[in-house]
Amino acid sequence: MFGIQHIKFDSMTYVIHFKNGAIKREGRGLSFFYFAPNSSIVAIPMGSNDLPFIFGESTNDYQSVNIQGQISYKISRPKELADVLDFTVNDYGQYKKNDIEKLNQRIINEAQTATSAYIHSIKLKDAIRSAKAIEERILEGLKASLAIGMLGIEILGANILGISATPEMARALETDTREKLQQEADQAIYERRNFAVEQERRIKETELNTEIAVEEKQKQIAEKRMESDVQKADNDRKLREMGLAADIAVENQRKELIEQKTANDKKEAETQGFVIETTLKPYKDIDWKTLTALNNNPDPKFNIALAFRELAENADKIGNLNISPELLESLLHDKPKGRG
């Protein structure tokens, strides 16, 4: 009515109210009346934005790759952005121009510029695996860009969601990778079989070594047993030698004892002979008749025997000798006492 309008914005929108070319009011979440014929209102969104992007580049080996990702940013200096791009709204709060797309495109262009030189310097396979490196270069490039600094925005982060080659090259890489994986699988099977064979060989070698060790132990046991037998035989021989030596010593002692005893008996006999000889020496030259008389034997038979001996010695002098039977009977047979 009469050109006076009311407009209201939320707290995430920074509002600049120009009246006759000069700033009348500015701030976030404003609500006010204004006179439309001489007023111009700029509304800049202050919240963070996630900007998806996808662009293509060529690698060092002349292969095309598509880089897909997302850039997060927010408008930190709205007045600087308002000087560069048009965010003017109409009486209904709708943007007269779509400069937000210009802002997004400029950010994407700067991101592509930041990654272009890096992608051109590496090969396709390296590029597909370089998501983290590309993220770092995008962040560095955007933060160092003068154009981004003039837009009054702050880069919050960058994420690479995917890096892909053309379908034909992707299939070729898949085939190559599949072949390499198959080769790796075959190599793994070969190594596993080789490992099994090696383990089998080690087991056999261990068994043989065990058998050799057992044989060696048995040989050592046999040698030890032989040494023990030899030692035992030597000890038995030594014992026999010691026994024989003891027997010889005993026999020698016995021989010495016998010799000594013989010598003693001889000396004793000599002594006894000497004694007898000494004893009989005085009687050596005495007539036997004297000795007989000295004997003083009262037995009549003894005396008769002496008489017969005397007769025998003088037999050549005797002509006839008569001996009565009674005499002989009395000499040969003793009459028992008490018989008459």
GROMACS .gro file of N, CA and C in nm, residues 127-260:
model
  402
  127ALA      N    1   4.665  -4.188  -1.021
  127ALA     CA    2   4.557  -4.091  -1.002
  127ALA      C    3   4.437  -4.155  -0.935
  128ILE      N    4   4.404  -4.278  -0.974
  128ILE     CA    5   4.288  -4.345  -0.914
  128ILE      C    6   4.309  -4.368  -0.765
  129ARG      N    7   4.434  -4.382  -0.723
  129ARG     CA    8   4.463  -4.407  -0.582
  129ARG      C    9   4.507  -4.281  -0.507
  130SER      N   10   4.482  -4.161  -0.562
  130SER     CA   11   4.536  -4.038  -0.502
  130SER      C   12   4.427  -3.950  -0.444
  131ALA      N   13   4.322  -4.008  -0.390
  131ALA     CA   14   4.212  -3.928  -0.336
  131ALA      C   15   4.259  -3.835  -0.225
  132LYS      N   16   4.337  -3.887  -0.132
  132LYS     CA   17   4.381  -3.805  -0.020
  132LYS      C   18   4.471  -3.691  -0.065
  133ALA      N   19   4.559  -3.718  -0.159
  133ALA     CA   20   4.649  -3.613  -0.209
  133ALA      C   21   4.570  -3.505  -0.282
  134ILE      N   22   4.468  -3.545  -0.356
  134ILE     CA   23   4.386  -3.447  -0.428
  134ILE      C   24   4.308  -3.361  -0.330
  135GLU      N   25   4.256  -3.423  -0.224
  135GLU     CA   26   4.186  -3.345  -0.121
  135GLU      C   27   4.279  -3.238  -0.065
  136GLU      N   28   4.402  -3.276  -0.031
  136GLU     CA   29   4.496  -3.179   0.027
  136GLU      C   30   4.525  -3.065  -0.070
  137ARG      N   31   4.539  -3.097  -0.198
  137ARG     CA   32   4.569  -2.991  -0.297
  137ARG      C   33   4.449  -2.899  -0.319
  138ILE      N   34   4.330  -2.954  -0.315
  138ILE     CA   35   4.211  -2.869  -0.328
  138ILE      C   36   4.203  -2.771  -0.211
  139LEU      N   37   4.222  -2.822  -0.089
  139LEU     CA   38   4.216  -2.734   0.027
  139LEU      C   39   4.324  -2.627   0.021
  140GLU      N   40   4.446  -2.669  -0.012
  140GLU     CA   41   4.555  -2.572  -0.021
  140GLU      C   42   4.527  -2.468  -0.130
  141GLY      N   43   4.479  -2.515  -0.245
  141GLY     CA   44   4.454  -2.422  -0.356
  141GLY      C   45   4.343  -2.323  -0.325
  142LEU      N   46   4.235  -2.372  -0.263
  142LEU     CA   47   4.123  -2.282  -0.232
  142LEU      C   48   4.160  -2.180  -0.126
  143LYS      N   49   4.233  -2.224  -0.024
  143LYS     CA   50   4.269  -2.131   0.082
  143LYS      C   51   4.372  -2.028   0.036
  144ALA      N   52   4.453  -2.067  -0.062
  144ALA     CA   53   4.556  -1.973  -0.111
  144ALA      C   54   4.506  -1.888  -0.229
  145SER      N   55   4.385  -1.916  -0.280
  145SER     CA   56   4.334  -1.845  -0.398
  145SER      C   57   4.291  -1.703  -0.363
  146LEU      N   58   4.337  -1.605  -0.443
  146LEU     CA   59   4.295  -1.466  -0.423
  146LEU      C   60   4.149  -1.448  -0.461
  147ALA      N   61   4.104  -1.519  -0.564
  147ALA     CA   62   3.964  -1.507  -0.607
  147ALA      C   63   3.869  -1.553  -0.498
  148ILE      N   64   3.904  -1.662  -0.432
  148ILE     CA   65   3.820  -1.711  -0.323
  148ILE      C   66   3.824  -1.613  -0.207
  149GLY      N   67   3.942  -1.554  -0.180
  149GLY     CA   68   3.952  -1.455  -0.073
  149GLY      C   69   3.866  -1.333  -0.099
  150MET      N   70   3.850  -1.293  -0.226
  150MET     CA   71   3.769  -1.176  -0.259
  150MET      C   72   3.621  -1.205  -0.245
  151LEU      N   73   3.583  -1.333  -0.245
  151LEU     CA   74   3.440  -1.366  -0.234
  151LEU      C   75   3.392  -1.362  -0.090
  152GLY      N   76   3.481  -1.353   0.005
  152GLY     CA   77   3.440  -1.341   0.145
  152GLY      C   78   3.386  -1.473   0.202
  153ILE      N   79   3.439  -1.584   0.153
  153ILE     CA   80   3.393  -1.714   0.202
  153ILE      C   81   3.507  -1.784   0.274
  154GLU      N   82   3.471  -1.884   0.355
  154GLU     CA   83   3.569  -1.964   0.430
  154GLU      C   84   3.551  -2.110   0.390
  155ILE      N   85   3.661  -2.174   0.346
  155ILE     CA   86   3.656  -2.314   0.305
  155ILE      C   87   3.667  -2.401   0.431
  156LEU      N   88   3.567  -2.485   0.452
  156LEU     CA   89   3.565  -2.571   0.571
  156LEU      C   90   3.630  -2.706   0.546
  157GLY      N   91   3.619  -2.757   0.425
  157GLY     CA   92   3.678  -2.887   0.399
  157GLY      C   93   3.651  -2.932   0.257
  158ALA      N   94   3.721  -3.038   0.216
  158ALA     CA   95   3.703  -3.095   0.083
  158ALA      C   96   3.714  -3.246   0.094
  159ASN      N   97   3.627  -3.315   0.025
  159ASN     CA   98   3.626  -3.461   0.025
  159ASN      C   99   3.617  -3.513  -0.116
  160ILE      N  100   3.703  -3.609  -0.149
  160ILE     CA  101   3.698  -3.676  -0.278
  160ILE      C  102   3.620  -3.806  -0.260
  161LEU      N  103   3.508  -3.815  -0.329
  161LEU     CA  104   3.421  -3.930  -0.315
  161LEU      C  105   3.455  -4.041  -0.414
  162GLY      N  106   3.520  -4.005  -0.523
  162GLY     CA  107   3.554  -4.109  -0.620
  162GLY      C  108   3.638  -4.054  -0.733
  163ILE      N  109   3.729  -4.139  -0.782
  163ILE     CA  110   3.810  -4.106  -0.899
  163ILE      C  111   3.797  -4.225  -0.993
  164SER      N  112   3.746  -4.201  -1.112
  164SER     CA  113   3.718  -4.312  -1.203
  164SER      C  114   3.773  -4.283  -1.342
  165ALA      N  115   3.811  -4.389  -1.410
  165ALA     CA  116   3.856  -4.378  -1.549
  165ALA      C  117   3.738  -4.397  -1.642
  166THR      N  118   3.763  -4.388  -1.772
  166THR     CA  119   3.658  -4.412  -1.870
  166THR      C  120   3.615  -4.559  -1.863
  167PRO      N  121   3.492  -4.590  -1.907
  167PRO     CA  122   3.447  -4.731  -1.898
  167PRO      C  123   3.540  -4.829  -1.967
  168GLU      N  124   3.591  -4.791  -2.086
  168GLU     CA  125   3.681  -4.882  -2.156
  168GLU      C  126   3.809  -4.905  -2.076
  169MET      N  127   3.866  -4.795  -2.028
  169MET     CA  128   3.989  -4.808  -1.950
  169MET      C  129   3.962  -4.877  -1.816
  170ALA      N  130   3.846  -4.853  -1.758
  170ALA     CA  131   3.811  -4.920  -1.633
  170ALA      C  132   3.805  -5.071  -1.654
  171ARG      N  133   3.745  -5.112  -1.767
  171ARG     CA  134   3.740  -5.256  -1.795
  171ARG      C  135   3.881  -5.312  -1.818
  172ALA      N  136   3.963  -5.232  -1.889
  172ALA     CA  137   4.100  -5.277  -1.911
  172ALA      C  138   4.176  -5.290  -1.779
  173LEU      N  139   4.156  -5.191  -1.692
  173LEU     CA  140   4.221  -5.198  -1.561
  173LEU      C  141   4.168  -5.314  -1.479
  174GLU      N  142   4.035  -5.335  -1.491
  174GLU     CA  143   3.977  -5.448  -1.419
  174GLU      C  144   4.036  -5.579  -1.470
  175THR      N  145   4.050  -5.587  -1.606
  175THR     CA  146   4.107  -5.710  -1.663
  175THR      C  147   4.251  -5.728  -1.617
  176ASP      N  148   4.326  -5.617  -1.624
  176ASP     CA  149   4.466  -5.624  -1.581
  176ASP      C  150   4.476  -5.659  -1.433
  177THR      N  151   4.390  -5.593  -1.356
  177THR     CA  152   4.391  -5.622  -1.212
  177THR      C  153   4.347  -5.765  -1.185
  178ARG      N  154   4.246  -5.810  -1.262
  178ARG     CA  155   4.198  -5.947  -1.244
  178ARG      C  156   4.310  -6.046  -1.277
  179GLU      N  157   4.383  -6.015  -1.388
  179GLU     CA  158   4.493  -6.103  -1.425
  179GLU      C  159   4.601  -6.104  -1.317
  180LYS      N  160   4.630  -5.986  -1.265
  180LYS     CA  161   4.731  -5.979  -1.160
  180LYS      C  162   4.684  -6.051  -1.034
  181LEU      N  163   4.555  -6.031  -1.001
  181LEU     CA  164   4.501  -6.103  -0.885
  181LEU      C  165   4.506  -6.253  -0.906
  182GLN      N  166   4.474  -6.295  -1.033
  182GLN     CA  167   4.480  -6.438  -1.063
  182GLN      C  168   4.624  -6.489  -1.051
  183GLN      N  169   4.718  -6.405  -1.103
  183GLN     CA  170   4.858  -6.443  -1.090
  183GLN      C  171   4.900  -6.450  -0.943
  184GLU      N  172   4.851  -6.352  -0.866
  184GLU     CA  173   4.882  -6.355  -0.724
  184GLU      C  174   4.821  -6.477  -0.657
  185ALA      N  175   4.697  -6.511  -0.700
  185ALA     CA  176   4.633  -6.631  -0.645
  185ALA      C  177   4.711  -6.755  -0.684
  186ASP      N  178   4.751  -6.762  -0.813
  186ASP     CA  179   4.831  -6.876  -0.857
  186ASP      C  180   4.963  -6.881  -0.781
  187GLN      N  181   5.023  -6.762  -0.764
  187GLN     CA  182   5.149  -6.757  -0.689
  187GLN      C  183   5.128  -6.803  -0.544
  188ALA      N  184   5.013  -6.759  -0.488
  188ALA     CA  185   4.983  -6.801  -0.351
  188ALA      C  186   4.963  -6.952  -0.344
  189ILE      N  187   4.891  -7.008  -0.444
  189ILE     CA  188   4.872  -7.154  -0.447
  189ILE      C  189   5.007  -7.224  -0.461
  190TYR      N  190   5.091  -7.170  -0.553
  190TYR     CA  191   5.224  -7.228  -0.573
  190TYR      C  192   5.306  -7.222  -0.444
  191GLU      N  193   5.301  -7.103  -0.380
  191GLU     CA  194   5.378  -7.088  -0.257
  191GLU      C  195   5.323  -7.179  -0.148
  192ARG      N  196   5.187  -7.192  -0.144
  192ARG     CA  197   5.129  -7.280  -0.044
  192ARG      C  198   5.170  -7.425  -0.068
  193ARG      N  199   5.163  -7.466  -0.198
  193ARG     CA  200   5.206  -7.603  -0.230
  193ARG      C  201   5.356  -7.620  -0.203
  194ASN      N  202   5.432  -7.519  -0.245
  194ASN     CA  203   5.575  -7.525  -0.220
  194ASN      C  204   5.605  -7.531  -0.071
  195PHE      N  205   5.526  -7.453   0.005
  195PHE     CA  206   5.542  -7.456   0.150
  195PHE      C  207   5.509  -7.594   0.206
  196ALA      N  208   5.399  -7.654   0.151
  196ALA     CA  209   5.362  -7.789   0.196
  196ALA      C  210   5.473  -7.889   0.162
  197VAL      N  211   5.527  -7.877   0.039
  197VAL     CA  212   5.637  -7.967  -0.001
  197VAL      C  213   5.759  -7.943   0.089
  198GLU      N  214   5.786  -7.817   0.115
  198GLU     CA  215   5.901  -7.784   0.200
  198GLU      C  216   5.880  -7.839   0.341
  199GLN      N  217   5.755  -7.824   0.391
  199GLN     CA  218   5.726  -7.878   0.523
  199GLN      C  219   5.739  -8.030   0.524
  200GLU      N  220   5.692  -8.093   0.414
  200GLU     CA  221   5.704  -8.239   0.402
  200GLU      C  222   5.852  -8.279   0.404
  201ARG      N  223   5.932  -8.200   0.328
  201ARG     CA  224   6.075  -8.230   0.324
  201ARG      C  225   6.137  -8.213   0.462
  202ARG      N  226   6.097  -8.107   0.531
  202ARG     CA  227   6.151  -8.084   0.664
  202ARG      C  228   6.111  -8.196   0.760
  203ILE      N  229   5.985  -8.242   0.746
  203ILE     CA  230   5.939  -8.352   0.831
  203ILE      C  231   6.022  -8.477   0.804
  204LYS      N  232   6.039  -8.509   0.672
  204LYS     CA  233   6.120  -8.625   0.636
  204LYS      C  234   6.262  -8.609   0.688
  205GLU      N  235   6.316  -8.489   0.669
  205GLU     CA  236   6.453  -8.464   0.715
  205GLU      C  237   6.462  -8.478   0.866
  206THR      N  238   6.358  -8.428   0.935
  206THR     CA  239   6.356  -8.442   1.080
  206THR      C  240   6.349  -8.588   1.122
  207GLU      N  241   6.264  -8.666   1.050
  207GLU     CA  242   6.255  -8.809   1.080
  207GLU      C  243   6.389  -8.879   1.056
  208LEU      N  244   6.453  -8.847   0.941
  208LEU     CA  245   6.584  -8.906   0.913
  208LEU      C  246   6.687  -8.865   1.017
  209ASN      N  247   6.684  -8.737   1.053
  209ASN     CA  248   6.777  -8.691   1.156
  209ASN      C  249   6.751  -8.761   1.288
  210THR      N  250   6.621  -8.784   1.316
  210THR     CA  251   6.586  -8.857   1.439
  210THR      C  252   6.639  -9.000   1.435
  211GLU      N  253   6.619  -9.066   1.317
  211GLU     CA  254   6.670  -9.202   1.303
  211GLU      C  255   6.822  -9.206   1.315
  212ILE      N  256   6.887  -9.107   1.252
  212ILE     CA  257   7.034  -9.100   1.261
  212ILE      C  258   7.076  -9.080   1.407
  213ALA      N  259   7.002  -8.990   1.476
  213ALA     CA  260   7.035  -8.965   1.616
  213ALA      C  261   7.014  -9.091   1.700
  214VAL      N  262   6.903  -9.165   1.670
  214VAL     CA  263   6.877  -9.289   1.743
  214VAL      C  264   6.987  -9.392   1.717
  215GLU      N  265   7.025  -9.405   1.587
  215GLU     CA  266   7.133  -9.498   1.552
  215GLU      C  267   7.263  -9.457   1.621
  216GLU      N  268   7.289  -9.329   1.621
  216GLU     CA  269   7.411  -9.280   1.686
  216GLU      C  270   7.407  -9.309   1.835
  217LYS      N  271   7.289  -9.290   1.896
  217LYS     CA  272   7.276  -9.320   2.038
  217LYS      C  273   7.294  -9.470   2.064
  218GLN      N  274   7.231  -9.552   1.976
  218GLN     CA  275   7.248  -9.696   1.992
  218GLN      C  276   7.395  -9.737   1.976
  219LYS      N  277   7.462  -9.671   1.878
  219LYS     CA  278   7.605  -9.698   1.859
  219LYS      C  279   7.683  -9.659   1.984
  220GLN      N  280   7.649  -9.544   2.039
  220GLN     CA  281   7.717  -9.499   2.161
  220GLN      C  282   7.689  -9.595   2.277
  221ILE      N  283   7.561  -9.642   2.283
  221ILE     CA  284   7.527  -9.737   2.389
  221ILE      C  285   7.606  -9.865   2.372
  222ALA      N  286   7.613  -9.917   2.246
  222ALA     CA  287   7.690 -10.038   2.220
  222ALA      C  288   7.837 -10.018   2.255
  223GLU      N  289   7.891  -9.901   2.215
  223GLU     CA  290   8.031  -9.873   2.247
  223GLU      C  291   8.051  -9.865   2.398
  224LYS      N  292   7.955  -9.802   2.465
  224LYS     CA  293   7.966  -9.792   2.611
  224LYS      C  294   7.956  -9.931   2.674
  225ARG      N  295   7.862 -10.014   2.620
  225ARG     CA  296   7.848 -10.149   2.673
  225ARG      C  297   7.977 -10.228   2.649
  226MET      N  298   8.034 -10.212   2.527
  226MET     CA  299   8.159 -10.281   2.496
  226MET      C  300   8.271 -10.233   2.589
  227GLU      N  301   8.276 -10.100   2.607
  227GLU     CA  302   8.376 -10.047   2.699
  227GLU      C  303   8.356 -10.103   2.840
  228SER      N  304   8.226 -10.115   2.879
  228SER     CA  305   8.197 -10.169   3.011
  228SER      C  306   8.241 -10.315   3.020
  229ASP      N  307   8.211 -10.392   2.911
  229ASP     CA  308   8.252 -10.531   2.909
  229ASP      C  309   8.404 -10.545   2.914
  230VAL      N  310   8.471 -10.461   2.833
  230VAL     CA  311   8.617 -10.463   2.834
  230VAL      C  312   8.671 -10.427   2.971
  231GLN      N  313   8.609 -10.324   3.029
  231GLN     CA  314   8.652 -10.282   3.162
  231GLN      C  315   8.626 -10.391   3.265
  232LYS      N  316   8.507 -10.457   3.250
  232LYS     CA  317   8.474 -10.565   3.342
  232LYS      C  318   8.573 -10.682   3.326
  233ALA      N  319   8.600 -10.717   3.196
  233ALA     CA  320   8.697 -10.824   3.171
  233ALA      C  321   8.834 -10.787   3.227
  234ASP      N  322   8.873 -10.661   3.207
  234ASP     CA  323   9.002 -10.617   3.260
  234ASP      C  324   9.002 -10.623   3.412
  235ASN      N  325   8.887 -10.582   3.472
  235ASN     CA  326   8.878 -10.589   3.618
  235ASN      C  327   8.882 -10.735   3.666
  236ASP      N  328   8.808 -10.824   3.591
  236ASP     CA  329   8.813 -10.967   3.627
  236ASP      C  330   8.955 -11.022   3.616
  237ARG      N  331   9.022 -10.983   3.506
  237ARG     CA  332   9.160 -11.028   3.490
  237ARG      C  333   9.248 -10.978   3.604
  238LYS      N  334   9.226 -10.851   3.637
  238LYS     CA  335   9.305 -10.795   3.747
  238LYS      C  336   9.273 -10.869   3.878
  239LEU      N  337   9.141 -10.901   3.895
  239LEU     CA  338   9.104 -10.974   4.016
  239LEU      C  339   9.169 -11.113   4.018
  240ARG      N  340   9.165 -11.181   3.899
  240ARG     CA  341   9.230 -11.312   3.892
  240ARG      C  342   9.380 -11.300   3.917
  241GLU      N  343   9.441 -11.198   3.856
  241GLU     CA  344   9.583 -11.177   3.878
  241GLU      C  345   9.612 -11.150   4.025
  242MET      N  346   9.523 -11.070   4.085
  242MET     CA  347   9.541 -11.042   4.227
  242MET      C  348   9.524 -11.169   4.309
  243GLY      N  349   9.420 -11.256   4.267
  243GLY     CA  350   9.401 -11.383   4.337
  243GLY      C  351   9.521 -11.473   4.322
  244LEU      N  352   9.569 -11.481   4.193
  244LEU     CA  353   9.687 -11.564   4.169
  244LEU      C  354   9.808 -11.511   4.246
  245ALA      N  355   9.821 -11.377   4.243
  245ALA     CA  356   9.933 -11.318   4.317
  245ALA      C  357   9.919 -11.350   4.465
  246ALA      N  358   9.792 -11.346   4.516
  246ALA     CA  359   9.772 -11.378   4.657
  246ALA      C  360   9.803 -11.524   4.683
  247ASP      N  361   9.757 -11.615   4.588
  247ASP     CA  362   9.788 -11.758   4.603
  247ASP      C  363   9.938 -11.783   4.598
  248ILE      N  364  10.003 -11.715   4.501
  248ILE     CA  365  10.149 -11.730   4.490
  248ILE      C  366  10.217 -11.683   4.617
  249ALA      N  367  10.165 -11.566   4.667
  249ALA     CA  368  10.224 -11.515   4.791
  249ALA      C  369  10.203 -11.614   4.905
  250VAL      N  370  10.078 -11.673   4.910
  250VAL     CA  371  10.050 -11.771   5.015
  250VAL      C  372  10.140 -11.894   5.000
  251GLU      N  373  10.150 -11.942   4.870
  251GLU     CA  374  10.235 -12.058   4.846
  251GLU      C  375  10.381 -12.028   4.878
  252ASN      N  376  10.423 -11.907   4.841
  252ASN     CA  377  10.560 -11.869   4.874
  252ASN      C  378  10.580 -11.867   5.024
  253GLN      N  379  10.478 -11.812   5.092
  253GLN     CA  380  10.490 -11.811   5.238
  253GLN      C  381  10.488 -11.953   5.294
  254ARG      N  382  10.398 -12.039   5.231
  254ARG     CA  383  10.393 -12.178   5.275
  254ARG      C  384  10.527 -12.247   5.246
  255LYS      N  385  10.582 -12.219   5.125
  255LYS     CA  386  10.712 -12.277   5.091
  255LYS      C  387  10.818 -12.234   5.190
  256GLU      N  388  10.816 -12.104   5.219
  256GLU     CA  389  10.912 -12.054   5.316
  256GLU      C  390  10.889 -12.119   5.451
  257LEU      N  391  10.754 -12.137   5.483
  257LEU     CA  392  10.723 -12.200   5.611
  257LEU      C  393  10.774 -12.345   5.615
  258ILE      N  394  10.748 -12.420   5.501
  258ILE     CA  395  10.794 -12.558   5.495
  258ILE      C  396  10.946 -12.564   5.502
  259GLU      N  397  11.010 -12.474   5.421
  259GLU     CA  398  11.156 -12.472   5.424
  259GLU      C  399  11.207 -12.440   5.563
  260GLN      N  400  11.136 -12.342   5.622
  260GLN     CA  401  11.177 -12.304   5.757
  260GLN      C  402  11.155 -12.420   5.855
   0.00000   0.00000   0.00000
